[in-house]
Short mmCIF file of C-alpha atoms in Angstrom, two decimals:
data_model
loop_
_atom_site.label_atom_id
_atom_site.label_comp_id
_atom_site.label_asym_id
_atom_site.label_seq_id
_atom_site.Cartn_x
_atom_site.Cartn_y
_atom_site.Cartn_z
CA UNK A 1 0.00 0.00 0.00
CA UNK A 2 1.44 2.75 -0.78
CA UNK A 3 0.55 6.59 -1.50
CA UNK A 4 2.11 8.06 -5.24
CA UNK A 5 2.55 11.39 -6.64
CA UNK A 6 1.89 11.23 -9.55
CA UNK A 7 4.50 11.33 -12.21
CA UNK A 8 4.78 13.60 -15.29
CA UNK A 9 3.50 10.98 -17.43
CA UNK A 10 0.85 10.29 -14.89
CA UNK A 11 2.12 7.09 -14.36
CA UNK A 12 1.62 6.06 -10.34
CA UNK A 13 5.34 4.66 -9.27
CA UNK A 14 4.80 0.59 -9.08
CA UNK A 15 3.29 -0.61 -5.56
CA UNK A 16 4.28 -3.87 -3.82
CA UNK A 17 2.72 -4.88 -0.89
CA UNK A 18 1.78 -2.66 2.37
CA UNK A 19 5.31 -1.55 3.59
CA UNK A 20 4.87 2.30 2.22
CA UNK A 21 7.86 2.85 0.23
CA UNK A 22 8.88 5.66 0.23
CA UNK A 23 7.57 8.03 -2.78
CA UNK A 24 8.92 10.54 -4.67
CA UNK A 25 7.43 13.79 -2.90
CA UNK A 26 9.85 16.13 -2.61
CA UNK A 27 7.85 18.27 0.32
CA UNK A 28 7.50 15.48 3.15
CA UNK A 29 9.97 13.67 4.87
CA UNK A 30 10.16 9.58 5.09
CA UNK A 31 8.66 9.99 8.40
CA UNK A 32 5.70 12.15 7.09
CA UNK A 33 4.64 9.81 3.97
CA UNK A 34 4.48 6.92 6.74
CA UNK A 35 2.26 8.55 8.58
CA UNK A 36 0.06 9.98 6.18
CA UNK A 37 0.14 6.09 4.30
CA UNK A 38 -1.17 5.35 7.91
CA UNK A 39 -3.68 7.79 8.09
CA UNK A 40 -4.63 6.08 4.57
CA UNK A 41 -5.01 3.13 6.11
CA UNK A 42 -6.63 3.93 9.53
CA UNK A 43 -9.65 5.72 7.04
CA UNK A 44 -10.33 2.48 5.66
CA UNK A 45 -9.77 0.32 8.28
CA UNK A 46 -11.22 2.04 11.12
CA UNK A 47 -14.17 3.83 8.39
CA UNK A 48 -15.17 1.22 5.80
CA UNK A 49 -14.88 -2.37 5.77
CA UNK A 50 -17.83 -5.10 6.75
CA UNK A 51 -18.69 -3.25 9.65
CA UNK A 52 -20.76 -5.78 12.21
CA UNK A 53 -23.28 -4.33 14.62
CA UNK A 54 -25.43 -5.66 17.16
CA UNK A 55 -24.60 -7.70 20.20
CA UNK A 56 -22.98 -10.58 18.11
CA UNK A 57 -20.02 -9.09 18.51
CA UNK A 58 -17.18 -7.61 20.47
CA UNK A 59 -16.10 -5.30 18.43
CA UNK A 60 -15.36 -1.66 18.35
CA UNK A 61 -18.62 -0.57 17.20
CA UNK A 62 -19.61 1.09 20.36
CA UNK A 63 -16.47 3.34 20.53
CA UNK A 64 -16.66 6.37 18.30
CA UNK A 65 -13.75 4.88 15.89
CA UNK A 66 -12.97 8.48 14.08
CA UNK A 67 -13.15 10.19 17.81
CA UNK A 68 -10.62 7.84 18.52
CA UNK A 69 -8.24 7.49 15.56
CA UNK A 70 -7.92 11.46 15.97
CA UNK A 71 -7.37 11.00 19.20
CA UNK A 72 -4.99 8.51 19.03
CA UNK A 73 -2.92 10.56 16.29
CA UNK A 74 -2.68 14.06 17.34
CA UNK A 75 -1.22 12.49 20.34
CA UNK A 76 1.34 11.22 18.52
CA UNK A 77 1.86 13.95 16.45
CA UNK A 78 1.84 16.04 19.74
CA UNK A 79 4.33 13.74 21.24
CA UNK A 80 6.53 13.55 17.82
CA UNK A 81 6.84 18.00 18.02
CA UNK A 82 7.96 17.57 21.54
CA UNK A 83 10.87 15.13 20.56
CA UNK A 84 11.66 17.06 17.09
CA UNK A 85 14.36 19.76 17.46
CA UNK A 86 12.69 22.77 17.13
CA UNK A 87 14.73 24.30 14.28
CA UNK A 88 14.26 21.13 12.31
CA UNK A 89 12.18 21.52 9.35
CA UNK A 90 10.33 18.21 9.51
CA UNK A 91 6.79 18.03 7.60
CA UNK A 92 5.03 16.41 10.90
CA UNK A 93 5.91 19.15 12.93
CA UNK A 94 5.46 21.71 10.48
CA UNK A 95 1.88 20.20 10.05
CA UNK A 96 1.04 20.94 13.39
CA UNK A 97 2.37 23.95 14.31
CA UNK A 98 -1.20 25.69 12.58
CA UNK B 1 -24.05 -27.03 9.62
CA UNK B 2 -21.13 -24.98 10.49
CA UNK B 3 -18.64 -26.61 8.84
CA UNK B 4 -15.64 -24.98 10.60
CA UNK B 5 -11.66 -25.87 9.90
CA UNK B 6 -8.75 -26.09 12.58
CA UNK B 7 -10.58 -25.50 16.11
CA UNK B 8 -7.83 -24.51 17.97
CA UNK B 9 -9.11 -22.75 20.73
CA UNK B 10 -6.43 -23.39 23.04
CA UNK B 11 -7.15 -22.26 26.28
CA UNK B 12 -10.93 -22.79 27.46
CA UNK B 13 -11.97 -20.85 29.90
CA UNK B 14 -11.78 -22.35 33.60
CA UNK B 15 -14.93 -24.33 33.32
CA UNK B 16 -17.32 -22.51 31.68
CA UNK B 17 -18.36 -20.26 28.29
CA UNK B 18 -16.48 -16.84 28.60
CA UNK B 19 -18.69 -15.35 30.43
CA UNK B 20 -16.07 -12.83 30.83
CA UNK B 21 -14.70 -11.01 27.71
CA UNK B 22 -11.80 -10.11 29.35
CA UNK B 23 -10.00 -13.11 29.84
CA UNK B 24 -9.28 -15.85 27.24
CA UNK B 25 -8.84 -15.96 23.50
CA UNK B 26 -11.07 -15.15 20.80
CA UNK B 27 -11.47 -15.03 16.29
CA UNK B 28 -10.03 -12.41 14.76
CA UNK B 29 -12.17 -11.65 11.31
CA UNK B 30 -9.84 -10.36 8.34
CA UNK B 31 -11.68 -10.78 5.18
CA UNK B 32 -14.89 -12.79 3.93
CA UNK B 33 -13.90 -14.45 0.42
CA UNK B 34 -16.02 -17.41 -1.39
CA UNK B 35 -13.55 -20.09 -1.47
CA UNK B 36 -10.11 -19.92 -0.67
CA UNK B 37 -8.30 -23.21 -0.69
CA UNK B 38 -7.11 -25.14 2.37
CA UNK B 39 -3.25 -24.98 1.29
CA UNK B 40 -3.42 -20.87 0.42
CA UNK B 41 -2.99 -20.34 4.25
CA UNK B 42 -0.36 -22.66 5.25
CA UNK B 43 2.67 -20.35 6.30
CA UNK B 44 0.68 -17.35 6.40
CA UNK B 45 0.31 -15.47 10.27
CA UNK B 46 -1.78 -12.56 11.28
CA UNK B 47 -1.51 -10.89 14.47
CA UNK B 48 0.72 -11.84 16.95
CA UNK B 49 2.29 -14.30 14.07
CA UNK B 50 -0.65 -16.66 14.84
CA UNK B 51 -1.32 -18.76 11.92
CA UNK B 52 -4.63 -17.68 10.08
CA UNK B 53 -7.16 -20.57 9.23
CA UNK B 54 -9.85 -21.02 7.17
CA UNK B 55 -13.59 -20.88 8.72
CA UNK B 56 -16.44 -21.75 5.94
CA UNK B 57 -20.17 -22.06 6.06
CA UNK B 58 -22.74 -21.20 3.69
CA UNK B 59 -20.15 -20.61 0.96
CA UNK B 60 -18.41 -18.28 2.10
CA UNK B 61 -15.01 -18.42 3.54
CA UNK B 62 -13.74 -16.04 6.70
CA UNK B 63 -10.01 -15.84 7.13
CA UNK B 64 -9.48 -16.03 11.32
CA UNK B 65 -6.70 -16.05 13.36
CA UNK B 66 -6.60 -16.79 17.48
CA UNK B 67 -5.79 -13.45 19.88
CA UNK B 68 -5.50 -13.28 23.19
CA UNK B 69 -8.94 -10.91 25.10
CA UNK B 70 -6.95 -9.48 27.75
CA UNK B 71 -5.81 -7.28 24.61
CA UNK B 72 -8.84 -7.36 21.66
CA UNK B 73 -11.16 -7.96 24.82
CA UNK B 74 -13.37 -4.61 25.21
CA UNK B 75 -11.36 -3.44 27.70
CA UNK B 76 -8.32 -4.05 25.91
CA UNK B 77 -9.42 -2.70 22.85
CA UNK B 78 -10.40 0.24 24.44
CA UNK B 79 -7.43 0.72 25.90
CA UNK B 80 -5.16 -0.12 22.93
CA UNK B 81 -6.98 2.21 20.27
CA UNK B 82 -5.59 4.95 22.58
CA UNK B 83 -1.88 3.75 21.61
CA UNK B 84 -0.73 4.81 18.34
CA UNK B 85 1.78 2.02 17.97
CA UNK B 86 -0.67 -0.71 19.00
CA UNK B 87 -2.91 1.02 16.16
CA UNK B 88 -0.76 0.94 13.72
CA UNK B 89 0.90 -2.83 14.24
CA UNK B 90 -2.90 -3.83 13.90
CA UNK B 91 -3.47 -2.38 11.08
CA UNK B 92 -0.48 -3.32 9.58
CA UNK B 93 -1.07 -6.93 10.11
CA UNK B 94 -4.86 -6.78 9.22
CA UNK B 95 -3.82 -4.98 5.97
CA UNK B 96 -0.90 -7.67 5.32
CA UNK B 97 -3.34 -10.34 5.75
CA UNK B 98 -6.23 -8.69 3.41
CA UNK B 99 -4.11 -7.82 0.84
CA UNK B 100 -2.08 -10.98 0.29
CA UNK B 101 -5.71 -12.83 -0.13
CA UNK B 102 -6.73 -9.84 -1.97
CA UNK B 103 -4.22 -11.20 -4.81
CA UNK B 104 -5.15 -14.48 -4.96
CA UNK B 105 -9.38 -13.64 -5.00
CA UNK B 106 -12.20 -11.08 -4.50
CA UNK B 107 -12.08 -10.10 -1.02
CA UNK B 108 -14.62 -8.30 1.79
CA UNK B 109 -12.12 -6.94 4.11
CA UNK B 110 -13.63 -6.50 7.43
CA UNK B 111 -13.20 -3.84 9.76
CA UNK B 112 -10.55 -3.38 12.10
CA UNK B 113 -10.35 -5.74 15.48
CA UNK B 114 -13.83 -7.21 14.29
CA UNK B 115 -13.42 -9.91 17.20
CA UNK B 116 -15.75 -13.03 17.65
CA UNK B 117 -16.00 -14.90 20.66
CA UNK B 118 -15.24 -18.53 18.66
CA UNK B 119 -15.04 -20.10 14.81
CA UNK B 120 -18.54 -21.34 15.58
CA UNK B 121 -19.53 -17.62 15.71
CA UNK B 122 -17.99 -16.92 12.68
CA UNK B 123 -19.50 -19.58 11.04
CA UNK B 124 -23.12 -17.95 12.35
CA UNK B 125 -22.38 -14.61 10.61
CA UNK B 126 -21.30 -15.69 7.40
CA UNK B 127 -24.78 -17.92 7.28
CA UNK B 128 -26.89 -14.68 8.44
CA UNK B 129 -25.01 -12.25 6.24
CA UNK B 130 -24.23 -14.87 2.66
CA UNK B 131 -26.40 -13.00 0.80
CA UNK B 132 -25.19 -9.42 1.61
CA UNK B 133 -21.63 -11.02 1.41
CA UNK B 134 -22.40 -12.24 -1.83
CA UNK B 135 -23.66 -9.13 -3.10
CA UNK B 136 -20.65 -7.21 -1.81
CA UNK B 137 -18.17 -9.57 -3.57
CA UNK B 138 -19.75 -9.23 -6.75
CA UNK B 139 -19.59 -5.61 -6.46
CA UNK B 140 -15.33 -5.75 -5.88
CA UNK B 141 -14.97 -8.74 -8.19
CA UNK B 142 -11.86 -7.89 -10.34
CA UNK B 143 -11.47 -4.30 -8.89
CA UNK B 144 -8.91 -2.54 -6.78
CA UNK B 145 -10.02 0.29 -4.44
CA UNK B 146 -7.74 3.73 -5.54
CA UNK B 147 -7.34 6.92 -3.63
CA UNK B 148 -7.25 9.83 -5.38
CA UNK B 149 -6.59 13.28 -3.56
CA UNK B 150 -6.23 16.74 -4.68
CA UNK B 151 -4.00 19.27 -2.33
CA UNK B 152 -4.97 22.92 -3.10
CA UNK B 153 -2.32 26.06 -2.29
CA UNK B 154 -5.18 28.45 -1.58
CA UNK B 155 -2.59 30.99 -0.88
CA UNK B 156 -3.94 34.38 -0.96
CA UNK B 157 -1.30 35.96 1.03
CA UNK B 158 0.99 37.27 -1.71
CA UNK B 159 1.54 40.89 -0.34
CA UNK B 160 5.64 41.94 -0.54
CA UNK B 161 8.05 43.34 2.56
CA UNK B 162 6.97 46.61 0.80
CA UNK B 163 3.05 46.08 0.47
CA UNK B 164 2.79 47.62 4.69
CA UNK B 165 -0.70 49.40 4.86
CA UNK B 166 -0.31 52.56 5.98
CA UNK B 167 -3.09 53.36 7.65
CA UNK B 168 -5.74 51.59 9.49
CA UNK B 169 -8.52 52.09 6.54
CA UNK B 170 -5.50 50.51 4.13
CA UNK B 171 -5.39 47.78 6.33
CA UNK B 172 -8.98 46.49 6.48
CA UNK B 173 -9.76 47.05 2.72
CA UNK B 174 -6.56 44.83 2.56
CA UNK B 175 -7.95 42.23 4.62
CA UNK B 176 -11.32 42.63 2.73
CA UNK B 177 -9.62 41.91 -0.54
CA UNK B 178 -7.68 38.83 0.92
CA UNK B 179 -10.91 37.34 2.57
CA UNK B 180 -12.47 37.65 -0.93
CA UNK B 181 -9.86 36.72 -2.99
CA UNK B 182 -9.29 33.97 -0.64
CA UNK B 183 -12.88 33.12 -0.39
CA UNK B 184 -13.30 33.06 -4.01
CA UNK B 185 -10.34 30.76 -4.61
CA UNK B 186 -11.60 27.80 -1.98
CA UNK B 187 -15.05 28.54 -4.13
CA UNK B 188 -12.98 27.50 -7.33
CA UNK B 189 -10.97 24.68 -5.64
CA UNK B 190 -14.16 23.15 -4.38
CA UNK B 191 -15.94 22.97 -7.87
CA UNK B 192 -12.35 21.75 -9.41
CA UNK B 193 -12.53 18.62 -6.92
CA UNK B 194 -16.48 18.23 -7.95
CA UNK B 195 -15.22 18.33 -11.21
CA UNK B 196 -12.29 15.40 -10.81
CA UNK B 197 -14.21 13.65 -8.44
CA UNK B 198 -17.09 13.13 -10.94
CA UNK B 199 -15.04 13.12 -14.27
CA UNK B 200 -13.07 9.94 -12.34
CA UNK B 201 -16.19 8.69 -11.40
CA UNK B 202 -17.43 8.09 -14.89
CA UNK B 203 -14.99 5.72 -15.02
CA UNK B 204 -14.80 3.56 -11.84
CA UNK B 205 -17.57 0.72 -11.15
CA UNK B 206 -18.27 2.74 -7.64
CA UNK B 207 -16.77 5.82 -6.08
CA UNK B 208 -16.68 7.70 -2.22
CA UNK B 209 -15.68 10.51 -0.99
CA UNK B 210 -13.48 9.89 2.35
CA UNK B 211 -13.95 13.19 4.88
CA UNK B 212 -10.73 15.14 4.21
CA UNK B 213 -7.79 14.36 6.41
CA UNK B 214 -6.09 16.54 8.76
CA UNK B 215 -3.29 18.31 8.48
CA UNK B 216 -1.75 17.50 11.58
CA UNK B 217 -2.29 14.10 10.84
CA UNK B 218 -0.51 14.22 7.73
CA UNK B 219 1.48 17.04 7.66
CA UNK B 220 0.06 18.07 3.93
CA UNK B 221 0.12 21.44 3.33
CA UNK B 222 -2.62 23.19 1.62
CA UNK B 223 -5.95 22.08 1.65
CA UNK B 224 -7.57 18.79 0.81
CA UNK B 225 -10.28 19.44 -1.41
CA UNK B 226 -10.60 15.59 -2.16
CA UNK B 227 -10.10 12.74 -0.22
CA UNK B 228 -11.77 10.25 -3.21
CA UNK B 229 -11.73 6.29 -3.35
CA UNK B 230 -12.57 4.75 -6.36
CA UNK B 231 -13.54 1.14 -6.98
CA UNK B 232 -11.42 0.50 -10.40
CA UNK B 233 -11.88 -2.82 -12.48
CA UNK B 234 -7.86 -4.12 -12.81
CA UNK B 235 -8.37 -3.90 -16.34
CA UNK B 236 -8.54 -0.45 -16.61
CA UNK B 237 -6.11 0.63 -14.04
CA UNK B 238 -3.38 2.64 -16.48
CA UNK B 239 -7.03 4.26 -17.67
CA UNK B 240 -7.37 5.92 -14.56
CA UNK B 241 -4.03 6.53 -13.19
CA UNK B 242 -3.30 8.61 -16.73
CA UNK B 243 -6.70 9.97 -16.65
CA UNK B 244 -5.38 11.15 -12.91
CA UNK B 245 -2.19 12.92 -14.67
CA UNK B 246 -4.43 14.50 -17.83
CA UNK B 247 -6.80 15.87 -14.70
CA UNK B 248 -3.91 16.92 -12.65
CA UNK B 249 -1.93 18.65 -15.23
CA UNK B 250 -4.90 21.12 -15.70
CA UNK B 251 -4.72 22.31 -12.41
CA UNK B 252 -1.57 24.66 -11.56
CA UNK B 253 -2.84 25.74 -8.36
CA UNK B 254 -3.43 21.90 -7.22
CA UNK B 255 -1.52 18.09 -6.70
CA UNK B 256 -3.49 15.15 -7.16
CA UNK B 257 -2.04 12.27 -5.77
CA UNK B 258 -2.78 8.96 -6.58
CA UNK B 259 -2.64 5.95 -3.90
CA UNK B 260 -3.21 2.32 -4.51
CA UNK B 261 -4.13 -0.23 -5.12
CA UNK B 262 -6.34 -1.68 -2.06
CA UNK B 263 -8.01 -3.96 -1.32
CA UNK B 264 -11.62 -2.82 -1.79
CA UNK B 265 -12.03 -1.74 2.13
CA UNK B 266 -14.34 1.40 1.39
CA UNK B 267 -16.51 -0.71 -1.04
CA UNK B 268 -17.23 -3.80 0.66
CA UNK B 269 -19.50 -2.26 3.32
CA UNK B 270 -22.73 -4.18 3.77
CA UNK B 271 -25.91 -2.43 4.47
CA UNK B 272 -26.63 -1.96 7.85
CA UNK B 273 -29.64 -3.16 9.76
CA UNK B 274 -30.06 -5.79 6.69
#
């Protein structure tokens, strides 16, 4: 799985597997395209899918699942800024400091 | 009448059905599929490098694997969806699992930490849902789920070191002509992702648009004025990705970027309440 920008010919660069290669985008950092290649992947995962409901089931449908992706990643984000060296120019923090 | 594969519940509860759900093990649920041979999942682990087996019934074949409920118990869960790292192993190894069956035949991925109690379970569902299951892999038969999104600069904000107002008047019509000028140019960006949303669309077998992501999320900068996924039939996948370029090259002020393929996780969504 992987995301692509797109080439001049408009050709996507060839994917293989789910281990997010690393893509030519000149703007983000390795460490950005990972997470937004997560972020890809949370959408679908936590947002689409055969979704079960009723009381079949133990599963996360009684948890607001986009309340707590969010949650879950601005934290990290949060906690990523406070370990990045201010002066670095790193697309995660420079995300977040809006 | 469940026919179910490989029970290898290992550790009963002391005595008794769980009554607990915190305590125990349980069946994972990656994917529905309507046959997938007995050999296709030796070797193959899921979570916790548990093997994945094979549950069938009415057809229809579920691809399980055994975790442990003191961590995809509720409690657990609701614990671990807090922890970013927990999150994304998961999803990792729900993805790995989904796509490498994805290759091999049409798949209805399920929903992350979709957890049943036992195979016998999992047999139930697939009975009450076959023909909704079905139905869904009909609909992704031969397709791959795409992402298309377009990134907008909506930067109005193009005064020099010279432009200072000098007065206080100067300065609000300033900011009157950047809130229009900027209001005007998320106006055009809109109805330019209306545009590629619909004109990709035309040719996909199904199409959504995802909410748009945030920025702090992924660190993007601009705006995302399209957060698409697009069901695409595999034989028309250089169709679309050039058709993504054409679109893309007509818009200076935007990126598109393409991501994919997926397995079809937007499109395989049954219909609630069925």
């Amino acid at each position: 799985m992987s995301i692509t920008a797109i080439d001049r010919t408009g050709q996507p660069v060839a994917t293989d597997h789910f281990d997010n290669r690393a893509m030519p985008d000149r703007s983000d950092s390795p460490a950005g395209r990972r997470q937004v290649a997560l972020v890809d992947l949370l959408d679908r995962l936590l947002g689409a899918g055969v979704v079960l409901s009723g009381d079949i089931t133990i599963s996360i449908a009684g948890v607001d699942l986009v309340e707590v992706r969010l949650r879950a990643l601005i934290t990290s984000v949060r906690a990523e800024m406070r370990a990045t060296d201010p002066g670095a120019d790193r697309p995660l923090a420079g995300g977040a400091r809006r | 009448m469940s026919d179910v594969t490989n029970e290898p519940m290992a550790e009963p509860m002391g005595g008794g059905p769980a009554e607990s759900i915190g305590a125990g093990t349980a069946s994972y649920v990656y994917l529905a599929a309507r046959d997938i041979p007995d050999d296709a999942v030796a070797g193959i682990t899921g979570l916790e490098s548990q093997p994945v087996r094979l549950v069938r019934n009415a057809g229809l074949t579920a691809v399980v694997s055994t975790v442990d409920l003191a961590e995809f118990g509720e409690d657990g869960l609701r614990r671990n969806l807090e922890d970013l790292a927990w999150l994304e192993h998961v999803a990792r190894s729900h993805n790995g699992v989904v796509h490498h069956f994805g290759r091999q035949t049409a798949v209805a991925p399920w929903r992350l930490a979709t957890i049943m109690l036992d195979d016998e379970r999992v047999a139930g569902l697939l009975a009450d849902w076959e023909h909704q299951l079905k139905a869904s892999l009909d609909r992704v038969a031969g397709c791959s789920e795409w992402s298309v999104k377009m990134i907008t600069e909506l930067s109005a904000d193009q005064r020099t070191e010279t432009d200072q107002p000098t007065s206080g008047t100067a300065y609000l019509q300033r900011r009157r002509a950047e809130y229009s000028r900027q209001n005007s140019a998320q106006e055009q960006a809109a109805a330019a992702a209306d545009r590629v949303h619909a004109t990709l669309s035309g040719l996909t077998a199904a199409s959504r648009r995802l909410p748009p992501q945030d920025r702090r999320l992924t660190g993007h900068r601009g705006e995302m004025m399209l957060n698409g996924a697009y069901l695409v039939p595999d034989d028309r996948s250089e169709e679309f990705s050039a058709l993504v370029g054409e679109l893309g090259a007509d818009l200076p002020e935007s990126r598109l970027e393409l991501g994919g393929p997926w397995p079809p996780y937007s499109f395989a969504t049954l219909e609630t309440g069925a």
